[in-house]
Coordinates of C-alpha atoms and ligand atoms in Angstrom, one line a residue:
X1 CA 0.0 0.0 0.0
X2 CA 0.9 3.3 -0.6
X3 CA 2.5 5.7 2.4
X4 CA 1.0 8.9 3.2
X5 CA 3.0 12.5 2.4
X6 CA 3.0 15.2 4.8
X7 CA 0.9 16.8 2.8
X8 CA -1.5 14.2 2.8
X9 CA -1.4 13.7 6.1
X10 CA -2.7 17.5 7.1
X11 CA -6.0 17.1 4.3
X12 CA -7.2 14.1 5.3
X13 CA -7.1 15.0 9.3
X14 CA -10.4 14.4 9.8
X15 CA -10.4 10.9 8.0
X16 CA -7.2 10.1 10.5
X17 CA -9.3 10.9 13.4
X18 CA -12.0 8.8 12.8
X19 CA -10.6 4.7 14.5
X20 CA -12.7 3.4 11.7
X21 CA -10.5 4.8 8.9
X22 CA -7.1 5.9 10.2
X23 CA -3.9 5.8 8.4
X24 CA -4.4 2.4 7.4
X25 CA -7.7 3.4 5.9
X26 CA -6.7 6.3 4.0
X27 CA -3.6 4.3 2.8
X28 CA -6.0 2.2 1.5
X29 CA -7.9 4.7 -0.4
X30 CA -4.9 6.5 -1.6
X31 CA -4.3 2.6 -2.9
X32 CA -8.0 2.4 -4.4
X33 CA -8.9 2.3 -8.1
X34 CA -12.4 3.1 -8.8
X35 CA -13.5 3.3 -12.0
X36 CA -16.9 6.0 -12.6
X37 CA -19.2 4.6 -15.1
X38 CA -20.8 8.2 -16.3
X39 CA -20.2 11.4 -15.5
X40 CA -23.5 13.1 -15.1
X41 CA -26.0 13.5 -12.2
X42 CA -25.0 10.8 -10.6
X43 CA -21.1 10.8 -11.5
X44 CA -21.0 14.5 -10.5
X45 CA -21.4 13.8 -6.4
X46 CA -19.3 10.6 -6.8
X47 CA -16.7 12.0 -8.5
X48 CA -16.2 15.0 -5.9
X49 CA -16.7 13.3 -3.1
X50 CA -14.8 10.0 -3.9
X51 CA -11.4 12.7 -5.1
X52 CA -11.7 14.9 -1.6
X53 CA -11.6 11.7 0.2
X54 CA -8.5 10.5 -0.9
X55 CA -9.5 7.8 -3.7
X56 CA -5.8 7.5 -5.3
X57 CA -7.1 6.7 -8.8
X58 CA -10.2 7.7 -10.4
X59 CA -11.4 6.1 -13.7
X60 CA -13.2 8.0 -15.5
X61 CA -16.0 7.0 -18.7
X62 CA -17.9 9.6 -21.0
X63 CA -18.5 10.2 -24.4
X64 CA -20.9 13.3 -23.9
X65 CA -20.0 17.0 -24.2
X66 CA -21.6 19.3 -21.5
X67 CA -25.2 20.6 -22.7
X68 CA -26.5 23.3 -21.0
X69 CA -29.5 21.0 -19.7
X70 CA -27.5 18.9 -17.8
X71 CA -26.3 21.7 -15.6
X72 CA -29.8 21.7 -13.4
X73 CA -28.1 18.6 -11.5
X74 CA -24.3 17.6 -13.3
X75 CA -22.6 19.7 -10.8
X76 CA -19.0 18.6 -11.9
X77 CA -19.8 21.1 -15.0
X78 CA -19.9 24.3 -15.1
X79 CA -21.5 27.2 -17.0
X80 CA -18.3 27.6 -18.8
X81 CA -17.6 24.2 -19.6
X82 CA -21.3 23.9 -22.2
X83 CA -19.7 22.0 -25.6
X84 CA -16.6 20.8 -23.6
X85 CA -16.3 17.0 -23.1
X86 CA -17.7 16.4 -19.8
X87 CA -14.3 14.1 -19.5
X88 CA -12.4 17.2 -19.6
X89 CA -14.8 19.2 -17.0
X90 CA -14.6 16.2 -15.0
X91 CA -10.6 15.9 -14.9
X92 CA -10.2 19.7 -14.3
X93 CA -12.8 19.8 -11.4
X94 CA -11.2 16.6 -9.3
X95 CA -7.6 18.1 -10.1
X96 CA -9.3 21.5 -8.2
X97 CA -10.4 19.5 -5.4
X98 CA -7.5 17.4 -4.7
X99 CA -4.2 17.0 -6.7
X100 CA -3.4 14.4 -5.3
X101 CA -5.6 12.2 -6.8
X102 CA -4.3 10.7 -10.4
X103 CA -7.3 10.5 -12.6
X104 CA -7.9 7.6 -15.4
X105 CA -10.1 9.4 -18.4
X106 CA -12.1 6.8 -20.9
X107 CA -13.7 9.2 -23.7
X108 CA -15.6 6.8 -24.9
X109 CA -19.1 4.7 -25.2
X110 CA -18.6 2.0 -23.1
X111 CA -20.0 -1.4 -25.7
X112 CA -19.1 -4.8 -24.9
X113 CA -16.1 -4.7 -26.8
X114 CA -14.3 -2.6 -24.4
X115 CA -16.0 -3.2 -21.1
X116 CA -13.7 -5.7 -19.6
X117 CA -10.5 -3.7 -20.6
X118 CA -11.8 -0.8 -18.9
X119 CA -12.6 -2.8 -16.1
X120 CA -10.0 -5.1 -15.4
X121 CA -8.2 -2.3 -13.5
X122 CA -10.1 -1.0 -11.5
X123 CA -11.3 -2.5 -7.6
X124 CA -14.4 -1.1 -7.5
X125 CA -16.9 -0.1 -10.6
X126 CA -19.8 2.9 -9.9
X127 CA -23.0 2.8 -12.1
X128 CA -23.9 6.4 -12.7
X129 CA -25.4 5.1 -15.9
X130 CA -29.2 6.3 -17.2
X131 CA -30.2 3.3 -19.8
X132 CA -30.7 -0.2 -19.2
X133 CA -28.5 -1.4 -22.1
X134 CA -24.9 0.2 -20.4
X135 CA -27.0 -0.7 -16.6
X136 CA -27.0 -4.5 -18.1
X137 CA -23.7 -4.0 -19.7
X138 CA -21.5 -2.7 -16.4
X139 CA -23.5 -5.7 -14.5
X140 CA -22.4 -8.6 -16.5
X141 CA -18.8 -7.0 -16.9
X142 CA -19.0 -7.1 -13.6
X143 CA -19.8 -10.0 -12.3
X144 CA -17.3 -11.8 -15.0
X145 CA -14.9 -10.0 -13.6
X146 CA -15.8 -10.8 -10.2
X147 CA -15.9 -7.1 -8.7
X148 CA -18.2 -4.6 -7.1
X149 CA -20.6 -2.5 -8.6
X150 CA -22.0 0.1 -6.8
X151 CA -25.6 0.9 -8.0
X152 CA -27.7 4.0 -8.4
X153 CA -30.4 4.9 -10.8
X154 CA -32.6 8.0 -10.6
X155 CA -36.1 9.0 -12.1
X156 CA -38.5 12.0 -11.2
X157 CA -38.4 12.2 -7.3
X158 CA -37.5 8.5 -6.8
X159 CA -34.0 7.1 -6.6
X160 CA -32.3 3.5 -5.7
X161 CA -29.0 2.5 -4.2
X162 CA -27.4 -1.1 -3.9
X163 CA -23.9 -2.6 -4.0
X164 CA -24.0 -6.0 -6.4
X165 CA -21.6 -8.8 -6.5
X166 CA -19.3 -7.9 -4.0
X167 CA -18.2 -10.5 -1.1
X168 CA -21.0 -10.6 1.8
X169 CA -18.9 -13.5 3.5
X170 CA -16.0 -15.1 2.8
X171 CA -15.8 -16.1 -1.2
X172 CA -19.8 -15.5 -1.4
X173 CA -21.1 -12.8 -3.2
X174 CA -24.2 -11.1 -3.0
X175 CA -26.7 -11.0 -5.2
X176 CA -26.6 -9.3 -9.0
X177 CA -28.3 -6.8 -10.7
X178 CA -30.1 -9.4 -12.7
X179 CA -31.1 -11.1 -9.4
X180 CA -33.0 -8.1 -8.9
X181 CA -34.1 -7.6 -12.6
X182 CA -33.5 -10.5 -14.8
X183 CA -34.7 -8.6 -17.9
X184 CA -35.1 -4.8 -18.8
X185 CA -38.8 -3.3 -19.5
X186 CA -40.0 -3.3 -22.5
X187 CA -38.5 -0.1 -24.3
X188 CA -40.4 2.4 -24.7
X189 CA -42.5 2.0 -21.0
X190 CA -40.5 3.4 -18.7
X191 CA -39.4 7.0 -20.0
X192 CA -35.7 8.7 -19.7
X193 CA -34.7 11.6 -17.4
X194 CA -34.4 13.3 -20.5
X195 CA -38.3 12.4 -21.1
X196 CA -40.1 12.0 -17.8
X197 CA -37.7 14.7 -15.8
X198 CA -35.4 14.7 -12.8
X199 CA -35.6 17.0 -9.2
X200 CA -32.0 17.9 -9.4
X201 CA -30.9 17.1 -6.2
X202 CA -31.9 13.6 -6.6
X203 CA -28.9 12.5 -8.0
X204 CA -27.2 14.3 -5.7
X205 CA -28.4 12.3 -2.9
X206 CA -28.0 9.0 -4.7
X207 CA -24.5 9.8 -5.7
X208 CA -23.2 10.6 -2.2
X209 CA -25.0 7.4 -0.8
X210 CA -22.7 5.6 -4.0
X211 CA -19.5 7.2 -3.0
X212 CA -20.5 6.3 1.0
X213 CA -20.3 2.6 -0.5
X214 CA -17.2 2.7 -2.3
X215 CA -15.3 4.1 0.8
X216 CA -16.5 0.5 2.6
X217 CA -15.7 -1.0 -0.1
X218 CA -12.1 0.5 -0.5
X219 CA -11.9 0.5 3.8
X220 CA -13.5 -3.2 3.9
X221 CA -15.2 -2.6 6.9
X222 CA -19.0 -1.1 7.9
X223 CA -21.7 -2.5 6.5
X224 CA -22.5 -1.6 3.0
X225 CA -26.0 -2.1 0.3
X226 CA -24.9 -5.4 -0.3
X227 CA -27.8 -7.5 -0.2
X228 CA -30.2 -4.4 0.1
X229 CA -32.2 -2.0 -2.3
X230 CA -32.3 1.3 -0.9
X231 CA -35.2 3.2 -2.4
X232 CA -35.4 6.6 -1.6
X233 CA -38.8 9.1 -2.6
X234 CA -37.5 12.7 -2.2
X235 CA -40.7 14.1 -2.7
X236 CA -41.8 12.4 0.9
X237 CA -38.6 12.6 2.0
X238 CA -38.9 8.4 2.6
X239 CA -36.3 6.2 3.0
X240 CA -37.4 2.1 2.8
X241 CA -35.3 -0.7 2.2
X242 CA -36.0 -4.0 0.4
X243 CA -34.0 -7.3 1.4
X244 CA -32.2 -8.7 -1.6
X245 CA -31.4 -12.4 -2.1
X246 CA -29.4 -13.8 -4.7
X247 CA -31.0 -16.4 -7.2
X248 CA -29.9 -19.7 -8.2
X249 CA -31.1 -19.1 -11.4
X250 CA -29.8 -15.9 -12.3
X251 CA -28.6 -16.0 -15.6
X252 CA -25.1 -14.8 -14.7
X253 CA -24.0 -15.0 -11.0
X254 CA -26.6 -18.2 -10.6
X255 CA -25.3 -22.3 -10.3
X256 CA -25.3 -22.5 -13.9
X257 CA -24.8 -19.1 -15.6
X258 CA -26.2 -19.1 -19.6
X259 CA -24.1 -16.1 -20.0
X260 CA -20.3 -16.6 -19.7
X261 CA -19.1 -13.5 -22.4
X262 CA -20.5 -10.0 -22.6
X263 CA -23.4 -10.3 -25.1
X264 CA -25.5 -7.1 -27.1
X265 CA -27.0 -5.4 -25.3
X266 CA -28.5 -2.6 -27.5
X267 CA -30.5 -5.8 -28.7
X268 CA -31.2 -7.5 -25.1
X269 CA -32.9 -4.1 -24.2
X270 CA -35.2 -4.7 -27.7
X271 CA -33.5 -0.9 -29.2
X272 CA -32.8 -2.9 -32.4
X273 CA -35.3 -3.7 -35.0
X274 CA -35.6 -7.7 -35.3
X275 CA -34.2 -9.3 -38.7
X276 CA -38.5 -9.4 -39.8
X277 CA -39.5 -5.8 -38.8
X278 CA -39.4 -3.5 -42.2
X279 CA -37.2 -0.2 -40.9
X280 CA -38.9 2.6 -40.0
X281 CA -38.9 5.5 -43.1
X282 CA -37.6 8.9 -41.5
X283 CA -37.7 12.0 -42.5
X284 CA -35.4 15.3 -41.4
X285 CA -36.5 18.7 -40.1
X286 CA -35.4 20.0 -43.8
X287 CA -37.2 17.8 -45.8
X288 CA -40.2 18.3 -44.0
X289 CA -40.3 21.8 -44.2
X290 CA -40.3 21.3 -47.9
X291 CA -42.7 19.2 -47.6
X292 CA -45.3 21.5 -45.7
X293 CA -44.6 24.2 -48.1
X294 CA -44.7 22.3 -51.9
X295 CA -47.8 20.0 -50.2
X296 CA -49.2 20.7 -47.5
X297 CA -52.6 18.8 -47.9
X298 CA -50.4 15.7 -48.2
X299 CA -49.2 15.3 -44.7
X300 CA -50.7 15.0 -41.0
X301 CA -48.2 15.8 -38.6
X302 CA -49.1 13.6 -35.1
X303 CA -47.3 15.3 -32.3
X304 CA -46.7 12.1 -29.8
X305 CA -45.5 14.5 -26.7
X306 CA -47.0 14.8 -23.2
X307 CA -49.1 18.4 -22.7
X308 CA -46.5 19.7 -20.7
X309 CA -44.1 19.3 -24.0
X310 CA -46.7 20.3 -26.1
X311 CA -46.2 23.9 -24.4
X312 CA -42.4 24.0 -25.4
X313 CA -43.9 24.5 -28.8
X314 CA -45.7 22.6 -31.7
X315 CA -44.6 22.0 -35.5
X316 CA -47.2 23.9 -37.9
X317 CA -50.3 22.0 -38.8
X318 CA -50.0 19.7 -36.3
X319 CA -52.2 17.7 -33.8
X320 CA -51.4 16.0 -30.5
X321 CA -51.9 12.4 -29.5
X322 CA -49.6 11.4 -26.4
X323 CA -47.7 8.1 -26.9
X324 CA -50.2 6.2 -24.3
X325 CA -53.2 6.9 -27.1
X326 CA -51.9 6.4 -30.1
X327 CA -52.9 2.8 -30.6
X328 CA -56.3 3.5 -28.8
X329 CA -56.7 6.3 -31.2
X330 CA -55.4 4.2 -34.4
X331 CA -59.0 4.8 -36.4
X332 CA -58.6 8.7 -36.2
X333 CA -55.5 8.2 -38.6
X334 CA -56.0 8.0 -42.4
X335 CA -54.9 4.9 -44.5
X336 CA -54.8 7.2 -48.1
X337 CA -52.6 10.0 -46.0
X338 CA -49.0 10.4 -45.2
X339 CA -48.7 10.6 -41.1
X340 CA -45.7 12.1 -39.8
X341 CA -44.7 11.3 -36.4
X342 CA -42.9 13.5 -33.9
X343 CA -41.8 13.7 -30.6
X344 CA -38.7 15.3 -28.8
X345 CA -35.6 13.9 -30.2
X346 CA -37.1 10.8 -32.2
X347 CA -36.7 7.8 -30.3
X348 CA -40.6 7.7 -29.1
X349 CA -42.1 9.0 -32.2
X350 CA -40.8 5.3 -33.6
X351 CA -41.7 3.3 -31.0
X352 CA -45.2 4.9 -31.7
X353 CA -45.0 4.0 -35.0
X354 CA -44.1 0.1 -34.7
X355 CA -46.7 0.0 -32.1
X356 CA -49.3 1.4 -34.8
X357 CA -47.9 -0.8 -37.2
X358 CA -47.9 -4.1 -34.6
X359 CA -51.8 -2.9 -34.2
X360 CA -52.1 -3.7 -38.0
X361 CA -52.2 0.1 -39.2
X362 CA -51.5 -0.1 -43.2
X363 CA -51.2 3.4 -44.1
X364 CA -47.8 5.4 -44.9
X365 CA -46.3 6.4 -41.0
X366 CA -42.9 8.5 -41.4
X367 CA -40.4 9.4 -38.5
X368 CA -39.5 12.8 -37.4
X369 CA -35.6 12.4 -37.2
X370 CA -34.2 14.1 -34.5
X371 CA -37.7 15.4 -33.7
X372 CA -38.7 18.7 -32.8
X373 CA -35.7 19.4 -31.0
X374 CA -34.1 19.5 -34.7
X375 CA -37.1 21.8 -36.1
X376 CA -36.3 23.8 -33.6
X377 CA -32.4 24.0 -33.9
X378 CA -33.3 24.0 -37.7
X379 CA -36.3 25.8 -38.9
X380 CA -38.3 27.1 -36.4
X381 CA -36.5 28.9 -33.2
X382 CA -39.8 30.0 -31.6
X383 CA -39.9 25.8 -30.5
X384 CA -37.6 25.4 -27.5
X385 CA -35.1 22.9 -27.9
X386 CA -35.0 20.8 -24.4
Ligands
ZN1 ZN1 -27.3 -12.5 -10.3

């Protein structure tokens, strides 16, 4: 383990107080390599906390620049650092909060082909992912690898903690994030921060609770989320706690695991059409203002948002039907007329579609691309991009 400097020894004073931690402790933090899966709302807290504690390495993994949305709750980034990589806000910020600490920058998307690389390193892995694809992904990679992963996920005013696959006696590890959840949702169902919002200190209190875990972890003692789902409503300011068992059947920490290699997990999640499903035609902001102008008898635009999106702004000539309806509502569309679909950024305005199409809908159904957030970059600034 690594010795203390003299430096070192003034800053973390408080640490060397404390019998639970002492030198021995911080020597082992300044010895810890944790790798951050995300550097958002949740990655924000970790990272700050985790690099004025001591942590000796810091992994970083992002692919994202800063947007100015993400500043309501990412508070590694600043005002300053909009269009930056959030990698590079990330590294400057833990360098300003303690030099000491050598940070590890990935910019990349973590996929299956790099995972385990990434990991191998690294003592302890943090989830401050927001999509059940990477979720799956840093699970598995996990559990092959046999190491922690510290769990957090966030939506609205309700949050969850746990700690996965990390040692709850000795050579038994607890249960897996597929204990818990042997299969994502179906996509579409449950919406994205992005979609269905976030109270901005939510992730603040998640993170913290994450980097509280990964200083066990890293000290080996207390009693950490290991066998327990925290789950937290901020709006009632509740705290309740569900006991977690591992099962014998889980597909990858169970008796007889069916998956022994990283797999896809774009495709496990059901975010790839199936080799049968014809693809979805699309159509961009540009095009469709062509459209509207040369023809505008030829086209129904269906806006798929929820009201309160609906009052960020509307395309011309267009008519609401949330998601939820659009089946249920199928007979108000015409077969003989072209239908384009749209909806913040894309991704639900097809899912509306296929549904449409699974309910046996025959007409021509088209695809906003990029949705209105691209009208409204592109054609039409009195829309609010958000
Ligand atoms: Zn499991």
């Amino acid at each position: 383990m690594q010795e203390l400097t003299k430096e070192e020894l003034t800053r973390y004073s408080r640490h060397l107080i404390l019998p639970e931690v002492g030198i021995e402790g911080q020597r082992r933090l300044k010895s810890g390599r944790v790798l951050l899966i995300g550097t958002g709302g949740l990655g924000s807290p970790v990272a700050l906390y985790l690099a004025a504690a001591g942590v000796g390495t810091l992994g970083i993994v992002d692919f994202d620049v800063v947007d100015e949305t993400n500043l309501q709750r990412q508070i590694l980034h600043g005002t300053r650092d909009i269009l930056r990589p959030k990698i590079a806000s990330a590294r400057d910020r833990i360098e300003e909060i303690n030099p000491h600490v050598n940070v590890e920058s990935f910019e990349t998307r973590l996929d299956s082909g790099n995972a385990l690389k990434i990991f191998k390193d690294f003592d302890i892995i943090i989830d401050g992912t927001d999509n059940y694809a990477t979720r799956y992904l840093v699970n598995d990679a996990c559990v092959l690898l046999g190491k922690p992963n510290v769990y957090g996920s966030i939506f609205r005013f309700e949050g969850q903690a746990s700690v996965f696959h990390s040692e709850v006696s000795h050579g038994v590890k607890g249960p897996c994030y597929r204990c818990l959840y042997p299969a994502p949702p179906p996509p579409g169902l449950v919406p994205t921060c992005s979609e269905g919002g976030v109270l901005g200190v939510l992730p603040g209190i998640i993170g913290c609770i994450q980097a509280n875990e990964a200083i066990k972890l890293l000290l080996g003692d207390g009693e950490t989320l290991a066998g327990r789902l925290l789950l937290f409503d901020s709006w009632k300011m509740k705290f309740r706690e569900l006991k977690l068992r591992k099962d014998p059947h889980c597909p990858i920490c169970g008796a007889h695991p069916v998956i022994t290699e990283l797999i896809d997990y774009e495709e496990f999640c059901g975010l790839k059409p199936h080799a049968d499903e014809e693809p979805i035609e699309s159509i961009t902001a540009a095009e469709l203002k062509q459209l509207l102008d040369t023809a505008p008898e030829s086209v129904r635009i269906v806006d798929i948002r929820e009201p309160h999106e609906i009052a960020m702004g509307m395309l011309p000539r267009s008519r609401a039907v949330p998601f939820g309806q659009v089946v249920r509502r199928k007979n108000e569309f015409t077969p003989g007329i072209t239908h384009v679909f749209v909806c913040k950024i894309g991704v639900r305005s097809a899912l509306a579609i296929r549904a449409l199409k699974d309910a046996g809908f025959t007409g021509r159904l088209v695809n906003l691309k990029d949705g209105t957030n691209a009208w409204a970059q592109e054609i039409d600034d009195s829309v609010a991009v958000y």
